[in-house]
Coordinates of C-alpha atoms and ligand atoms in Angstrom, one line a residue:
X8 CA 175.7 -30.9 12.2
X9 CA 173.2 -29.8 15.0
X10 CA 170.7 -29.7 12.6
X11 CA 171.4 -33.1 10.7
X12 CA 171.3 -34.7 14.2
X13 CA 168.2 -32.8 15.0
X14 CA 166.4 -33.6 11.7
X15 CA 167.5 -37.3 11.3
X16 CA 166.5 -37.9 15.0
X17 CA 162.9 -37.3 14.5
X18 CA 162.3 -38.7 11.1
X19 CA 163.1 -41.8 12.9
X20 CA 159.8 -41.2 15.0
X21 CA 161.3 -39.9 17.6
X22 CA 161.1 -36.9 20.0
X23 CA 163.3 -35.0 21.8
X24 CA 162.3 -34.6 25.2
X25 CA 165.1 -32.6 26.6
X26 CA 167.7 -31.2 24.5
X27 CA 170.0 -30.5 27.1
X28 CA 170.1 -33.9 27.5
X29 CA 170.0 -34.3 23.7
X30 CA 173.1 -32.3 23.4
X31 CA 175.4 -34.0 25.9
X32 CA 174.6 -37.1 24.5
X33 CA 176.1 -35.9 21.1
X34 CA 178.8 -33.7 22.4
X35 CA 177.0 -31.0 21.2
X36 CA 177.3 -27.5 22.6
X37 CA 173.7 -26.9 24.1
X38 CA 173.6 -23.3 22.6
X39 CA 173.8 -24.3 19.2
X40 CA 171.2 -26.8 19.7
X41 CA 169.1 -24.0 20.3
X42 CA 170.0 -21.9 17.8
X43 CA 169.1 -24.6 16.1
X44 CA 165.5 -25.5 17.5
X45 CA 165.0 -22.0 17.2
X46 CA 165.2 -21.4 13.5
X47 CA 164.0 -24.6 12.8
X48 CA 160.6 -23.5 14.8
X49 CA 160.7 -20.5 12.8
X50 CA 159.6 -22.4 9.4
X51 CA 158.2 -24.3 11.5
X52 CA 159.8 -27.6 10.8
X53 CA 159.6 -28.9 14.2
X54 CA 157.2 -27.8 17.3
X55 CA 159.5 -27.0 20.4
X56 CA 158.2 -25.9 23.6
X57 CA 160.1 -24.9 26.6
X58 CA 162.2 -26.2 29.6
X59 CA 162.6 -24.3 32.4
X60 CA 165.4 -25.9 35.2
X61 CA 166.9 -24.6 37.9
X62 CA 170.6 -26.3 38.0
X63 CA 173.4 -25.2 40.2
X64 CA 176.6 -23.5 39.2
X65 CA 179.7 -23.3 40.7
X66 CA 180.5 -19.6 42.4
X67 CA 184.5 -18.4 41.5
X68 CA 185.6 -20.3 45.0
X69 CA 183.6 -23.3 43.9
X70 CA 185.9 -23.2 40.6
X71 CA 188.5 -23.1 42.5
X72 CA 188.2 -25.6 45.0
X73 CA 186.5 -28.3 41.9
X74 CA 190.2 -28.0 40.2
X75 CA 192.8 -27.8 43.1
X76 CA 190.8 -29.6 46.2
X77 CA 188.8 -28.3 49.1
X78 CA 190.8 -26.5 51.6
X79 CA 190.1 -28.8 54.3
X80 CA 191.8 -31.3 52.3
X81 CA 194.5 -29.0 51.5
X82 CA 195.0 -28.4 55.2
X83 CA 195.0 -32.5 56.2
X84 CA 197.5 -33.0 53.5
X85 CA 200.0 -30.4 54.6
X86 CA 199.9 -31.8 58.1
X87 CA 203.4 -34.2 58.1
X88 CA 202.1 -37.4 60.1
X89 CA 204.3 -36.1 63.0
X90 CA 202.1 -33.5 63.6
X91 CA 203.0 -29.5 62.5
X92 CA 202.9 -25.9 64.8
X93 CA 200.3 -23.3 63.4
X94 CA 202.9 -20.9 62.2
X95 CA 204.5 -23.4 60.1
X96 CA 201.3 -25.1 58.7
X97 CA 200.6 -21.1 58.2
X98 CA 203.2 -20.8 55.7
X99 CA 202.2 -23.6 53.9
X100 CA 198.7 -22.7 53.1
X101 CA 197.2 -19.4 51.7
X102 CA 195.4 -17.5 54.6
X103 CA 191.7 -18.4 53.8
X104 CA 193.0 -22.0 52.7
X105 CA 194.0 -22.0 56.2
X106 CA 190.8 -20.9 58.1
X107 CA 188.8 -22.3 56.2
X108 CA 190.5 -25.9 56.1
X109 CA 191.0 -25.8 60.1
X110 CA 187.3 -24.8 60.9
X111 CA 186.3 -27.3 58.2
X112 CA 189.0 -30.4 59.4
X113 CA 188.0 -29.7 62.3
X114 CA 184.2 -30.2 62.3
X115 CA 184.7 -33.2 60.2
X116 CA 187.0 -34.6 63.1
X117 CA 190.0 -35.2 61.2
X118 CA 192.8 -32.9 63.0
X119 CA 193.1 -32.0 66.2
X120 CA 193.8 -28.7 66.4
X121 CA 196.5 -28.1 69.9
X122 CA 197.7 -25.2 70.9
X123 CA 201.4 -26.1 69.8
X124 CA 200.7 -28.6 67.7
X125 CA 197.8 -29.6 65.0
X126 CA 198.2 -33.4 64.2
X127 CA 196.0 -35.7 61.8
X128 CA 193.2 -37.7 63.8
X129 CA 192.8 -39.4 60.9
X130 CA 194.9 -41.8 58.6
X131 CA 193.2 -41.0 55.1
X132 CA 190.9 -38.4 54.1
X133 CA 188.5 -38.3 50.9
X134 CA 187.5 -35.3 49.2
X135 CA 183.7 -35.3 48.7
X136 CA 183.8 -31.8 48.3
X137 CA 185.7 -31.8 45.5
X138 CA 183.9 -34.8 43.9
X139 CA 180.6 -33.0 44.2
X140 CA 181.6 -29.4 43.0
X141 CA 183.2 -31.7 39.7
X142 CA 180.0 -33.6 39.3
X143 CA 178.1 -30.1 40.0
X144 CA 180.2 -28.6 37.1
X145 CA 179.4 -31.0 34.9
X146 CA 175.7 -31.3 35.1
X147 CA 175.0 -34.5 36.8
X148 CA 172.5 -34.4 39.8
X149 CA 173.5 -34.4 43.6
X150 CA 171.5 -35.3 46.7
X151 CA 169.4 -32.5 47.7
X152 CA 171.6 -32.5 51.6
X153 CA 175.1 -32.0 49.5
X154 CA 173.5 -28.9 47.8
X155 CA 172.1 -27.4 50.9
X156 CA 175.9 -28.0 52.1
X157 CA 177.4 -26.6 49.3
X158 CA 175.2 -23.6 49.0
X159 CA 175.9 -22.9 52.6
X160 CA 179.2 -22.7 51.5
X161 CA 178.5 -20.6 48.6
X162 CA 180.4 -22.8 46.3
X163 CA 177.2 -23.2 44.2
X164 CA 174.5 -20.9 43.2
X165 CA 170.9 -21.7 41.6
X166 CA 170.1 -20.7 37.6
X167 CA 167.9 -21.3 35.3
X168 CA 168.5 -23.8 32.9
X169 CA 166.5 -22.7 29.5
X170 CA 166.3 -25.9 26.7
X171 CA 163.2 -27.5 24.8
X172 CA 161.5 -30.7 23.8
X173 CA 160.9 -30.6 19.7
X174 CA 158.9 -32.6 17.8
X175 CA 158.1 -33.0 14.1
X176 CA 156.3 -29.7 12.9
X177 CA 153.7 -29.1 10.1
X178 CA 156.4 -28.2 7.9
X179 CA 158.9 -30.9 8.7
X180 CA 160.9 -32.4 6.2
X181 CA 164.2 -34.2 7.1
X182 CA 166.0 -31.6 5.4
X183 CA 166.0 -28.0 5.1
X184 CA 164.5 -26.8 1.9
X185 CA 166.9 -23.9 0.8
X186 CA 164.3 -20.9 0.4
X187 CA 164.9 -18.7 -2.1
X188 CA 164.8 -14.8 -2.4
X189 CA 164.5 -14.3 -5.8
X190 CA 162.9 -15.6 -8.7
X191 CA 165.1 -15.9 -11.4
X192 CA 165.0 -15.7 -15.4
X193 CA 167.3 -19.1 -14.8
X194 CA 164.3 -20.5 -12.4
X195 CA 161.6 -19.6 -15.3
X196 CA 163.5 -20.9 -18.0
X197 CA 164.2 -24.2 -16.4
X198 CA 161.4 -24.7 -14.9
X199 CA 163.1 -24.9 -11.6
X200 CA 160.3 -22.6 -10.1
X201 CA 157.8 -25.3 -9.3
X202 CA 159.9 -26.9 -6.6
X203 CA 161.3 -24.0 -5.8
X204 CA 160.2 -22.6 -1.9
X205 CA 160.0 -19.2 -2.0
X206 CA 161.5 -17.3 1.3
X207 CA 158.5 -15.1 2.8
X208 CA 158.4 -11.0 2.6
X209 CA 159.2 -9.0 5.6
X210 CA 156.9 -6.3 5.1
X211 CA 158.5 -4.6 9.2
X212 CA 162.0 -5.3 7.4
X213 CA 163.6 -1.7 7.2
X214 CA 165.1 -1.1 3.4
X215 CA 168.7 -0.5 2.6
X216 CA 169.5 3.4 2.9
X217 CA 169.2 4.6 -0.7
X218 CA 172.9 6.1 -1.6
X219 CA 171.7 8.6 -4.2
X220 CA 169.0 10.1 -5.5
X221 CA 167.5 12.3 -3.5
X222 CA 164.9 15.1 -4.2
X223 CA 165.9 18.8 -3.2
X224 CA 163.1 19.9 -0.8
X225 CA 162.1 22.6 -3.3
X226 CA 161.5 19.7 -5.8
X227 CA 159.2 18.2 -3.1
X228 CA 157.3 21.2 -1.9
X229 CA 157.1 21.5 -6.2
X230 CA 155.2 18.1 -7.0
X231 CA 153.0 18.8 -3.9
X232 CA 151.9 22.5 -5.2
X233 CA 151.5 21.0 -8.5
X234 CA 149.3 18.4 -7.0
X235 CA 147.0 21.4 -5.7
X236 CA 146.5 23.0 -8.9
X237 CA 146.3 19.4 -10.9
X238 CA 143.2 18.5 -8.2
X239 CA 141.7 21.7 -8.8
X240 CA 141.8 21.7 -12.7
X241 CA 144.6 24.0 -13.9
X242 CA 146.4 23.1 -16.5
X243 CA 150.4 23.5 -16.7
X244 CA 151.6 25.9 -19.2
X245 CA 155.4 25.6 -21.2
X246 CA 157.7 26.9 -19.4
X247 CA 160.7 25.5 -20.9
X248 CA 162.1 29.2 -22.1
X249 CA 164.4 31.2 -19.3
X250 CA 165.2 33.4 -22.3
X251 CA 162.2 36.1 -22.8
X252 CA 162.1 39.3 -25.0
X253 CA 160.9 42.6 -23.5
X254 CA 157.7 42.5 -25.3
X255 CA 156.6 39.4 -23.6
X256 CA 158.2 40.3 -19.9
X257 CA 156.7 43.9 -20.2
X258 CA 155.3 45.3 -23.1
X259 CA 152.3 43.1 -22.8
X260 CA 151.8 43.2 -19.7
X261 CA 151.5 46.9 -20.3
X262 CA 154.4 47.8 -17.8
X263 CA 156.1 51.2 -19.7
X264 CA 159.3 51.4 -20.9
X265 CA 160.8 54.0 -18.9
X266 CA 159.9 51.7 -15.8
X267 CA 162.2 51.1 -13.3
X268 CA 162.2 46.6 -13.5
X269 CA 163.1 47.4 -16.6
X270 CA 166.3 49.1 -16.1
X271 CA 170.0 46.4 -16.1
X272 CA 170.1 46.6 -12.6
X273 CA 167.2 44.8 -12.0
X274 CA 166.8 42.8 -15.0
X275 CA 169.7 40.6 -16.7
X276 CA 170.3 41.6 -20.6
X277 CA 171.2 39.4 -23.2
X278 CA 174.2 40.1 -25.4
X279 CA 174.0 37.4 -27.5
X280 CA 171.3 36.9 -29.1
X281 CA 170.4 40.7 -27.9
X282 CA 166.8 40.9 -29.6
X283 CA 164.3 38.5 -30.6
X284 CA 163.5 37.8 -33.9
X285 CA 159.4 37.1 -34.6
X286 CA 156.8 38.6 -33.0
X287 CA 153.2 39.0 -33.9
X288 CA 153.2 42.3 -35.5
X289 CA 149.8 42.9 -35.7
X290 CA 149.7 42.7 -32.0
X291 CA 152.7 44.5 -31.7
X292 CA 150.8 47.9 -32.7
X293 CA 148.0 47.1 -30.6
X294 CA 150.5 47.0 -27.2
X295 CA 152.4 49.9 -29.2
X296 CA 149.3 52.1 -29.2
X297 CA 147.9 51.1 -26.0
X298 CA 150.8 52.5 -24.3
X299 CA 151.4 55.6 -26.4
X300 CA 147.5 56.5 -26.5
X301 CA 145.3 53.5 -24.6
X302 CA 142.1 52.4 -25.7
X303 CA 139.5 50.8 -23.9
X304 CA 138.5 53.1 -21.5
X305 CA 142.3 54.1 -20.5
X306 CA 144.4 56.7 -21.9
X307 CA 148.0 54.7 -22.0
X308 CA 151.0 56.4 -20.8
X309 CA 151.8 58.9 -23.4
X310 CA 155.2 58.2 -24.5
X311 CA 157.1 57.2 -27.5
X312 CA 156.8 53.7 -27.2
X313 CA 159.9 51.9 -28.9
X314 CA 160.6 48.7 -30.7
X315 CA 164.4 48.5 -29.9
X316 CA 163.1 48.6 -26.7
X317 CA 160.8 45.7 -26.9
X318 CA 163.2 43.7 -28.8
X319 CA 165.8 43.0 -26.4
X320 CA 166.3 39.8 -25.3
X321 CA 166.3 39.5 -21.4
X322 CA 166.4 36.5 -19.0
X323 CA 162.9 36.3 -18.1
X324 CA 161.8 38.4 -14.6
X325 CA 158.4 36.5 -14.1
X326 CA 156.4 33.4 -15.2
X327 CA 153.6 36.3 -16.0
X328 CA 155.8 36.9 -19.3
X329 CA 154.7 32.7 -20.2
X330 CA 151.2 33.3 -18.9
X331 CA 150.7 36.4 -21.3
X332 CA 151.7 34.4 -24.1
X333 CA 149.1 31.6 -23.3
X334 CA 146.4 34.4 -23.1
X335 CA 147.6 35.6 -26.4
X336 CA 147.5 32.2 -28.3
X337 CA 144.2 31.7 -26.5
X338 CA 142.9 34.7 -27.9
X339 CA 143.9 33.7 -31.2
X340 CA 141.1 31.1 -31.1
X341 CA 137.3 30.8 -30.3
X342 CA 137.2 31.5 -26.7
X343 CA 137.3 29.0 -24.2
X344 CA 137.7 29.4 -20.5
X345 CA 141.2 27.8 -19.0
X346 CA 142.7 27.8 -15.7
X347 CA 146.6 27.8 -16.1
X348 CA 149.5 27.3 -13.7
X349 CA 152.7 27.1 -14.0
X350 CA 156.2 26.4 -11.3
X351 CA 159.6 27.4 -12.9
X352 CA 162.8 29.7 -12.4
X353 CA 162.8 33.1 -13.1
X354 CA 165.5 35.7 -13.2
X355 CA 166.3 38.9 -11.4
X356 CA 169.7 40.8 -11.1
X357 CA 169.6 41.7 -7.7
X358 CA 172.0 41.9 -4.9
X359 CA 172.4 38.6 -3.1
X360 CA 171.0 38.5 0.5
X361 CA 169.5 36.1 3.2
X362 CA 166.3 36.1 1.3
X363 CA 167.1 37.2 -2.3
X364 CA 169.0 35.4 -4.8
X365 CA 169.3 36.4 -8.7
X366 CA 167.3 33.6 -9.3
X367 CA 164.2 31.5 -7.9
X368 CA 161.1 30.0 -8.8
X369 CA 157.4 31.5 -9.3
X370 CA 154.3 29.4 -8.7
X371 CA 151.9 31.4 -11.1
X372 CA 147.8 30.5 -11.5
X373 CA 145.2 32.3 -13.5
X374 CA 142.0 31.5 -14.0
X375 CA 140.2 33.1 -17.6
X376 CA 137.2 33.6 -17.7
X377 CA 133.5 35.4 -18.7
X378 CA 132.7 38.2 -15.7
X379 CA 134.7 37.1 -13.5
X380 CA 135.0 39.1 -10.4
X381 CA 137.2 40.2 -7.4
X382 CA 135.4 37.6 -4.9
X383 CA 135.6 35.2 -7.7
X384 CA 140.1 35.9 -7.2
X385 CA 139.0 36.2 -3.2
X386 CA 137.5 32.6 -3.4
X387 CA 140.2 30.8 -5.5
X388 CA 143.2 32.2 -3.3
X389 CA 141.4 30.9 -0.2
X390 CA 140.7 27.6 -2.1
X391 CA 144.7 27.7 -2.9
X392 CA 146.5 28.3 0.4
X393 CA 143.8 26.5 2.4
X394 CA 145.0 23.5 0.3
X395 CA 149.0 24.5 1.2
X396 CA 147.5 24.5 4.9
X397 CA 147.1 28.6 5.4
X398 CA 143.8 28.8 6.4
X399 CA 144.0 32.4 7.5
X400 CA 144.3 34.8 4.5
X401 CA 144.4 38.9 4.7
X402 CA 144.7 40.8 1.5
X403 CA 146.1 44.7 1.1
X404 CA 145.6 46.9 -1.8
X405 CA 148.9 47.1 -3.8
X406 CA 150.1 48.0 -7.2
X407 CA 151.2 45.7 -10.6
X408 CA 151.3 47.5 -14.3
X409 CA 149.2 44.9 -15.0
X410 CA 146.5 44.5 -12.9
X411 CA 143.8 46.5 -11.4
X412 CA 142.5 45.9 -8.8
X413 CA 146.1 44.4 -7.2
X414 CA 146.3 42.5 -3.6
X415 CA 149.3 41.1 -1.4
X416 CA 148.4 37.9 0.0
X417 CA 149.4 37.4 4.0
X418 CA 148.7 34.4 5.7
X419 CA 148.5 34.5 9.5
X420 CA 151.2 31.4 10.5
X421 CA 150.4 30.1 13.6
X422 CA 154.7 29.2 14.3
X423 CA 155.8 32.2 14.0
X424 CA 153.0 33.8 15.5
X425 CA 152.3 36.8 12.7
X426 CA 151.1 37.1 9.3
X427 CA 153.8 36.9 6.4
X428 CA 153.4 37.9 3.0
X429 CA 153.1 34.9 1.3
X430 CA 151.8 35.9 -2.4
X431 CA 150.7 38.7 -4.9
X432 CA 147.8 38.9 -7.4
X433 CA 144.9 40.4 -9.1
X434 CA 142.9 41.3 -12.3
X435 CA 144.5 41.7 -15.6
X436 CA 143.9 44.7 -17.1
X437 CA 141.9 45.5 -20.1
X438 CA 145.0 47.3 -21.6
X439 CA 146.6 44.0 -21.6
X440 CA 143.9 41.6 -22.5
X441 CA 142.1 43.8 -24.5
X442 CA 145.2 43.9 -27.8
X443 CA 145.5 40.3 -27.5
X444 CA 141.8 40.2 -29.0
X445 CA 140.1 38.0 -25.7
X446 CA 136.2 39.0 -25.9
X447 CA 135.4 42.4 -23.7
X448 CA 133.5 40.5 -21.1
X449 CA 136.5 38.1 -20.5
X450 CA 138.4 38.6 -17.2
X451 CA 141.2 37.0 -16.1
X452 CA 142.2 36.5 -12.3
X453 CA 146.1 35.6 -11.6
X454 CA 148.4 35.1 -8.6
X455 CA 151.8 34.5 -7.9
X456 CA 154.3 33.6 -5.4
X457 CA 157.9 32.4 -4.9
X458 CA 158.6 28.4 -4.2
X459 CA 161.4 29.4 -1.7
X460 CA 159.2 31.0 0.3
X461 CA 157.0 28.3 1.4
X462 CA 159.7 25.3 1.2
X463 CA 162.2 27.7 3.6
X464 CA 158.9 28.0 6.2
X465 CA 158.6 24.4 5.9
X466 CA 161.8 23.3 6.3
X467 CA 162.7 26.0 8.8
X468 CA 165.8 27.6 6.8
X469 CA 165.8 31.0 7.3
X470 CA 168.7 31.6 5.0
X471 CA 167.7 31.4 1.5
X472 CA 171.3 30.4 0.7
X473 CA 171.3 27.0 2.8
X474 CA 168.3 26.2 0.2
X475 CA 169.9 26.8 -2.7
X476 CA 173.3 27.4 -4.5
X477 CA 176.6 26.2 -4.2
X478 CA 176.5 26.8 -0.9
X479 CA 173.7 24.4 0.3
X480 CA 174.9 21.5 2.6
X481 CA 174.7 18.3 0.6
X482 CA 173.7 16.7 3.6
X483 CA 170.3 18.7 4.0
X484 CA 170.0 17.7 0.6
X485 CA 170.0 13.4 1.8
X486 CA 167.8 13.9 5.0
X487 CA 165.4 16.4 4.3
X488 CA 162.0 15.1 4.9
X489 CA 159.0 14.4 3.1
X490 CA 157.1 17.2 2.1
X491 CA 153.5 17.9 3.8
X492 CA 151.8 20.9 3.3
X493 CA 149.1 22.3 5.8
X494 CA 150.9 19.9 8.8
X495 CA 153.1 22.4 10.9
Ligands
LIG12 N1 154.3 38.6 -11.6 C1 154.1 38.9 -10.2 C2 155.4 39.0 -9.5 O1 156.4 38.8 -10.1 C3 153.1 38.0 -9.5 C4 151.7 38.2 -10.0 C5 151.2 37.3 -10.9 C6 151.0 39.2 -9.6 C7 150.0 37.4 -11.4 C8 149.7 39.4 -10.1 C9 149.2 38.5 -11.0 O2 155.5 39.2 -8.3

């Protein structure tokens, strides 16, 4: 209704100079005519600028005195024309009724106040007080001596008065368009979409809070780390198979049979299926003999290798097991140099601690190549962590069945203030690439590490069982934050 009356009233050619005086007019509340004028300026239908007024209010005793009379006049009218004593005009009267009628009566000459007895000096009294508090209330203007009166009083206090003057805006139209939010199939189909008036984005709106959905921060800490390798040319190898036989866990990788990883407590055995089926037998007596006898400069470990052994199925204990099998299918063909990486779950039956579970996930890289060289394994695990935001990097000399030269990664981390381990790597060794059939002067430098590791530093859990497992707090799962590597 405010906005008809509004609308209508300046398609007529009019403007609204004051729409306080607008509103009263109409017996419309003033507020909603703003609210009004507000949105209306908003679209820009009409132009509005402000009015500032100060007006006068009535104070609480103001109030009072507008509805039941000033208490002068309260006073005069409880005087009997016979005249009254003080103590019984007292009871009559409220206490500041009282004092405040006698000091006002008085001034205004109209009792005479005796000491036994007040009496009216007057015959008939009018109460301009009252009449100017009502026409105070209800906005009309008073002579600027009755205000100084009545804010001596304090029955009436100065505010600001906040209203506009409007007139037609650029977008003016005597009725609101509806806008609308979205374009329908209807709207296309009709052809309703020309006329329709599109409402306009609010690219600082905030979105709705999505309910589900939400990544696991090792999933995020994943994408970004396959980012890294994806930027520096690695290619991701298949790692779509938890179930491994020996050969490929171990036996390649030229790690003997009698070794301890190998035993059931730290490996999980299949029952069913319990051994693989179809392995490249050719190959198979090549690892055979170069763990019984070597080859290739080295003289194996002299033992009765086994193919029972080999067989049996287990759930994988590394991503190494996938990248021997992509060096063996590589060296099946014409040799090509590849860099490989890979991010997946890998198994190990251990017991169950703050930061071991049976299960995590390996980030694995290798690079394969022609003379490739310690520095050239150096240079690509700087390249690496710098990229993860360790900048710092300190290797030791360790030990792997299957590489030679071996080095644990640390990384000096500037929160905690001392280097953590934060990887593994080195060089394969000939007695593993060397009975796949790669070239002699092909070398291939690998690293690995787990996800948790990184994703529990950046998320500061120090409890690998808050990350993952049934025991992880769902909750963790909805707010975690976006992953950024190398910002602490
Ligand atoms: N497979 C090793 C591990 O499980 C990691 C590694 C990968 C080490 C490649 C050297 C080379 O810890």
């Amino acid at each position: 209704m405010a906005e008809e009356a509004i609308l209508s009233y300046l398609e007529k050619g009019e403007v609204i100079s004051d729409s306080g005086v607008f509103a009263s007019e109409r017996g419309i509340d003033h507020n909603e005519i703003v609210n009004v004028i507000k949105s209306l300026h908003g679209f820009r239908y009409v132009d509005a600028e402000d009015i500032k007024r100060e007006t006068w209010v009535l104070t609480d005793e103001g109030k009072t005195y507008a509805a039941a009379g000033s208490p002068e006049v309260q006073l005069f009218l409880a005087i009997p024309p016979e005249g009254i004593s003080k103590e019984e005009l007292q009871k009559k009267l409220d206490p500041s009724a009282f004092k405040i009628g006698c000091a006002q009566a008085a001034k205004n000459k109209w009792v005479e106040l005796g000491k036994q007895l007040i009496s009216r000096k007057v015959e008939h009294v009018e109460d301009r007080v009252k009449e100017l508090l009502l026409k105070v209330q209800e906005g009309q203007v008073i002579g600027s001596d009755d205000i100084k009166a009545l804010k001596a009083r304090k029955l009436i206090v100065p505010q600001t008065w906040n209203g506009y003057s409007v007139k037609k805006g650029p977008n003016y139209a005597p009725r609101r368009k509806k806008v609308v939010t979205d374009l329908t199939r209807d709207n296309l189909q009709s052809g309703e979409w020309k006329e329709l008036e599109f409402k306009e984005y609010n690219y600082s709106a905030k979105g709705q809070p999505l309910e589900g959905g939400y990544l696991h921060p090792l999933l995020k800490v994943r994408h970004q780390l396959k980012q890294i390798f994806l930027c520096m040319g690695f290619e991701e190898m298949p790692t779509n198979n938890f179930v491994e036989s020996s050969f490929w866990n171990f036996d390649t990788l030229f790690q003997p049979q009698q070794h301890p990883a190998r035993d059931s407590h730290d490996t999980f055995f299949l029952s069913v299926p319990s051994t693989a089926k179809y392995m490249p037998e050719d190959y198979v007596e090549r690892v055979k003999d170069v763990h019984e006898v070597g080859g290739y400069g080295s003289r194996g470990y002299a033992y009765d290798w086994k193919r029972e052994e080999a067989d049996k199925n287990i759930l994988r204990t590394h991503t190494t097991a996938v990248s021997s099998r992509m060096l063996y299918q590589l060296a099946q063909k014409p040799f090509a140099p590849k860099k490989y990486f890979s991010i997946d779950r890998v198994f190990r039956n251990e017991a169950v601690d703050r930061t071991h579970l049976a299960e995590f996930h390996q980030i694995e890289g290798l690079v394969c190549d022609r003379g490739l060289t310690l520095r050239d394994l150096i240079g690509v695990l700087h390249d690496f962590f710098s990229r993860m935001g360790m900048t710092k990097l300190k290797f030791k000399p360790a030990y792997n069945p299957y590489t030679e030269p071996s080095m644990e990664i640390f990384s000096y981390h500037e929160g905690l203030e001392k280097w953590v381990e934060v990887g593994n790597s080195g060089m394969f060794r000939p007695e593993m690439l060397r009975p796949m059939g790669l070239p002699e002067d092909v070398q291939v430098i690998a690293w690995g590490l787990s996800l948790e590791r990184p994703t529990m530093i950046l998320y500061g859990i120090d409890n690998i069982r808050d990350l993952f497992g049934h025991k992880v707090d769902l909750g963790l799962i909805k707010r975690n934050s976006i992953c950024r590597l190398g910002i602490e």
